[in-house]
Amino acid sequence: MQCPVDNETLVMPERSGVEIDYCPKCRGVWLDRGELDKIMERSAT
Ligand SMILES: [Zn+2]
């Protein structure tokens, strides 16, 4: 996957079982809908 802003290749450091697409160039973070749901569930508990 590539960054929508600058087309940099995104890296995916895994945090608590959730894969977050992270752009090392513009420091943007991109999530899929399902990934966001996982984070919301974890933060709620
Ligand atoms: Zn970027």
Coordinates of C-alpha atoms and ligand atoms in Angstrom, one line a residue:
M1 CA 0.0 0.0 0.0
Q2 CA 1.2 3.5 -0.7
C3 CA 0.5 6.9 0.9
P4 CA -2.3 8.8 -0.8
V5 CA -0.5 12.0 0.0
D6 CA 3.0 11.5 -1.4
N7 CA 3.0 7.9 -2.8
E8 CA 5.6 6.8 -0.2
T9 CA 5.4 3.1 0.6
L10 CA 3.7 2.6 3.9
V11 CA 5.2 0.5 6.6
M12 CA 3.0 -1.5 9.0
P13 CA 4.4 -1.6 12.6
E14 CA 2.0 -3.9 14.4
R15 CA 0.6 -2.4 17.6
S16 CA -1.5 -4.6 19.9
G17 CA -2.5 -6.9 17.1
V18 CA -3.7 -4.1 14.9
E19 CA -1.8 -3.4 11.6
I20 CA -1.5 0.3 11.1
D21 CA -0.3 1.6 7.8
Y22 CA 2.2 4.3 8.6
C23 CA 3.9 6.7 6.2
P24 CA 7.5 7.4 7.3
K25 CA 7.7 10.4 5.0
C26 CA 4.7 12.6 6.0
R27 CA 4.1 10.7 9.2
G28 CA 0.5 10.0 8.2
V29 CA -1.3 7.0 9.6
W30 CA -3.9 5.2 7.5
L31 CA -6.3 2.7 8.8
D32 CA -8.8 0.3 7.3
R33 CA -12.3 0.4 8.7
G34 CA -11.9 -2.9 10.4
E35 CA -8.6 -1.9 11.9
L36 CA -10.2 1.2 13.4
D37 CA -13.0 -0.9 14.9
K38 CA -10.3 -3.1 16.6
I39 CA -8.7 0.0 18.2
M40 CA -12.0 1.4 19.3
E41 CA -12.9 -1.9 21.0
R42 CA -9.5 -2.1 22.7
S43 CA -9.6 1.4 24.0
A44 CA -13.2 0.9 25.3
T45 CA -12.3 -2.0 27.5
Ligands
ZN1 ZN 2.9 10.2 3.2

